[in-house]
Amino acid sequence: MERPERQRPRTREEYARGLPGYHDPTAGFGGAAPAYSALTLRIVLAAITVVLCAGAAVLFAVNGIVWATVLLCVLAVGMAVDLGWVIHRKRRGEPG
């Protein structure tokens, strides 16, 4: 299968600079500049979510509301996994 826009594989330096329009279905639509990844924002939001979910889970556990405790624990673990993955991408050298 032929690549429509590029004939050569991307280099490590291109990934380090960031790929314009990566994961952006509207890249370049209406003359807009291509979007770049916002990894730092994702790290901050995931960290805040982990702390808030864990704190709320503790409060619900103290009050004996089991279903909310389990739900918030699952959300906290999911966000911790996301946080770890985004930190991995950031350390690998992706901008954002």
PDB file of C-alpha atoms in Angstrom:
ATOM      1  CA  MET A   1       0.000   0.000   0.000  1.00  0.00           C
ATOM      2  CA  GLU A   2       1.328   3.392  -0.936  1.00  0.00           C
ATOM      3  CA  ARG A   3       1.636   6.319   1.442  1.00  0.00           C
ATOM      4  CA  PRO A   4      -0.284   9.239  -0.021  1.00  0.00           C
ATOM      5  CA  GLU A   5       1.793  12.165   1.290  1.00  0.00           C
ATOM      6  CA  ARG A   6       5.225  10.802   2.175  1.00  0.00           C
ATOM      7  CA  GLN A   7       7.453   8.283   0.466  1.00  0.00           C
ATOM      8  CA  ARG A   8      10.046   7.864   3.240  1.00  0.00           C
ATOM      9  CA  PRO A   9       9.664   6.848   6.886  1.00  0.00           C
ATOM     10  CA  ARG A  10       9.776   9.579   9.507  1.00  0.00           C
ATOM     11  CA  THR A  11      13.039  10.188  11.351  1.00  0.00           C
ATOM     12  CA  ARG A  12      13.551  10.299  15.116  1.00  0.00           C
ATOM     13  CA  GLU A  13      14.138  14.059  14.872  1.00  0.00           C
ATOM     14  CA  GLU A  14      10.742  14.576  13.237  1.00  0.00           C
ATOM     15  CA  TYR A  15       9.066  12.776  16.145  1.00  0.00           C
ATOM     16  CA  ALA A  16      11.102  14.824  18.642  1.00  0.00           C
ATOM     17  CA  ARG A  17       9.901  18.085  17.035  1.00  0.00           C
ATOM     18  CA  GLY A  18       6.334  16.848  17.016  1.00  0.00           C
ATOM     19  CA  LEU A  19       4.106  15.878  14.157  1.00  0.00           C
ATOM     20  CA  PRO A  20       1.757  18.623  13.002  1.00  0.00           C
ATOM     21  CA  GLY A  21      -1.839  17.497  12.870  1.00  0.00           C
ATOM     22  CA  TYR A  22      -1.101  14.265  14.709  1.00  0.00           C
ATOM     23  CA  HIS A  23      -4.415  12.797  15.907  1.00  0.00           C
ATOM     24  CA  ASP A  24      -6.191  15.891  14.659  1.00  0.00           C
ATOM     25  CA  PRO A  25      -8.909  15.085  12.116  1.00  0.00           C
ATOM     26  CA  THR A  26      -9.459  18.794  11.439  1.00  0.00           C
ATOM     27  CA  ALA A  27      -5.773  19.635  10.822  1.00  0.00           C
ATOM     28  CA  GLY A  28      -5.517  22.481   8.369  1.00  0.00           C
ATOM     29  CA  PHE A  29      -9.283  22.844   8.016  1.00  0.00           C
ATOM     30  CA  GLY A  30     -10.208  26.379   7.053  1.00  0.00           C
ATOM     31  CA  GLY A  31      -6.573  27.508   7.081  1.00  0.00           C
ATOM     32  CA  ALA A  32      -6.067  26.698  10.775  1.00  0.00           C
ATOM     33  CA  ALA A  33      -2.552  25.909  11.917  1.00  0.00           C
ATOM     34  CA  PRO A  34      -1.916  22.237  12.678  1.00  0.00           C
ATOM     35  CA  ALA A  35      -2.268  21.235  16.314  1.00  0.00           C
ATOM     36  CA  TYR A  36       0.556  19.781  18.387  1.00  0.00           C
ATOM     37  CA  SER A  37       0.290  17.450  21.346  1.00  0.00           C
ATOM     38  CA  ALA A  38      -0.466  18.962  24.762  1.00  0.00           C
ATOM     39  CA  LEU A  39       1.326  16.415  26.933  1.00  0.00           C
ATOM     40  CA  THR A  40       2.073  18.794  29.800  1.00  0.00           C
ATOM     41  CA  LEU A  41      -1.600  19.720  30.073  1.00  0.00           C
ATOM     42  CA  ARG A  42      -2.537  16.026  30.086  1.00  0.00           C
ATOM     43  CA  ILE A  43       0.004  15.369  32.868  1.00  0.00           C
ATOM     44  CA  VAL A  44      -1.437  18.151  35.032  1.00  0.00           C
ATOM     45  CA  LEU A  45      -5.052  17.102  34.447  1.00  0.00           C
ATOM     46  CA  ALA A  46      -4.342  13.409  35.064  1.00  0.00           C
ATOM     47  CA  ALA A  47      -2.442  14.181  38.287  1.00  0.00           C
ATOM     48  CA  ILE A  48      -5.271  16.371  39.582  1.00  0.00           C
ATOM     49  CA  THR A  49      -7.821  13.686  38.697  1.00  0.00           C
ATOM     50  CA  VAL A  50      -5.855  10.959  40.485  1.00  0.00           C
ATOM     51  CA  VAL A  51      -5.633  13.052  43.656  1.00  0.00           C
ATOM     52  CA  LEU A  52      -9.303  14.080  43.577  1.00  0.00           C
ATOM     53  CA  CYS A  53     -10.586  10.556  42.841  1.00  0.00           C
ATOM     54  CA  ALA A  54      -8.413   9.014  45.549  1.00  0.00           C
ATOM     55  CA  GLY A  55      -9.507  11.639  48.086  1.00  0.00           C
ATOM     56  CA  ALA A  56     -13.176  11.236  47.217  1.00  0.00           C
ATOM     57  CA  ALA A  57     -12.824   7.438  47.389  1.00  0.00           C
ATOM     58  CA  VAL A  58     -11.470   7.751  50.916  1.00  0.00           C
ATOM     59  CA  LEU A  59     -14.356  10.013  51.921  1.00  0.00           C
ATOM     60  CA  PHE A  60     -16.932   7.608  50.479  1.00  0.00           C
ATOM     61  CA  ALA A  61     -15.199   4.649  52.149  1.00  0.00           C
ATOM     62  CA  VAL A  62     -15.362   6.399  55.532  1.00  0.00           C
ATOM     63  CA  ASN A  63     -19.086   7.030  54.994  1.00  0.00           C
ATOM     64  CA  GLY A  64     -19.687   3.421  53.918  1.00  0.00           C
ATOM     65  CA  ILE A  65     -20.785   4.045  50.333  1.00  0.00           C
ATOM     66  CA  VAL A  66     -19.164   1.038  48.681  1.00  0.00           C
ATOM     67  CA  TRP A  67     -20.290   1.504  45.059  1.00  0.00           C
ATOM     68  CA  ALA A  68     -18.920   5.056  44.891  1.00  0.00           C
ATOM     69  CA  THR A  69     -15.670   3.962  46.545  1.00  0.00           C
ATOM     70  CA  VAL A  70     -15.168   1.224  43.951  1.00  0.00           C
ATOM     71  CA  LEU A  71     -16.061   3.516  41.058  1.00  0.00           C
ATOM     72  CA  LEU A  72     -13.664   6.231  42.175  1.00  0.00           C
ATOM     73  CA  CYS A  73     -10.884   3.711  42.798  1.00  0.00           C
ATOM     74  CA  VAL A  74     -11.295   2.369  39.261  1.00  0.00           C
ATOM     75  CA  LEU A  75     -11.184   5.920  37.869  1.00  0.00           C
ATOM     76  CA  ALA A  76      -8.104   6.748  39.957  1.00  0.00           C
ATOM     77  CA  VAL A  77      -6.273   3.642  38.730  1.00  0.00           C
ATOM     78  CA  GLY A  78      -7.227   4.382  35.127  1.00  0.00           C
ATOM     79  CA  MET A  79      -5.976   7.933  35.394  1.00  0.00           C
ATOM     80  CA  ALA A  80      -2.764   6.753  37.086  1.00  0.00           C
ATOM     81  CA  VAL A  81      -2.121   4.448  34.116  1.00  0.00           C
ATOM     82  CA  ASP A  82      -2.792   7.351  31.726  1.00  0.00           C
ATOM     83  CA  LEU A  83      -0.487   9.572  33.761  1.00  0.00           C
ATOM     84  CA  GLY A  84       2.284   6.991  33.557  1.00  0.00           C
ATOM     85  CA  TRP A  85       1.873   6.629  29.800  1.00  0.00           C
ATOM     86  CA  VAL A  86       1.915  10.382  29.171  1.00  0.00           C
ATOM     87  CA  ILE A  87       5.010  10.795  31.351  1.00  0.00           C
ATOM     88  CA  HIS A  88       6.637   7.991  29.336  1.00  0.00           C
ATOM     89  CA  ARG A  89       5.849   9.825  26.080  1.00  0.00           C
ATOM     90  CA  LYS A  90       7.171  13.108  27.502  1.00  0.00           C
ATOM     91  CA  ARG A  91      10.421  11.496  28.675  1.00  0.00           C
ATOM     92  CA  ARG A  92      10.816   9.849  25.258  1.00  0.00           C
ATOM     93  CA  GLY A  93      11.201  13.349  23.858  1.00  0.00           C
ATOM     94  CA  GLU A  94       7.820  14.270  22.422  1.00  0.00           C
ATOM     95  CA  PRO A  95       7.120  17.998  22.712  1.00  0.00           C
ATOM     96  CA  GLY A  96       4.091  19.359  24.467  1.00  0.00           C
TER      97      GLY A  96
END
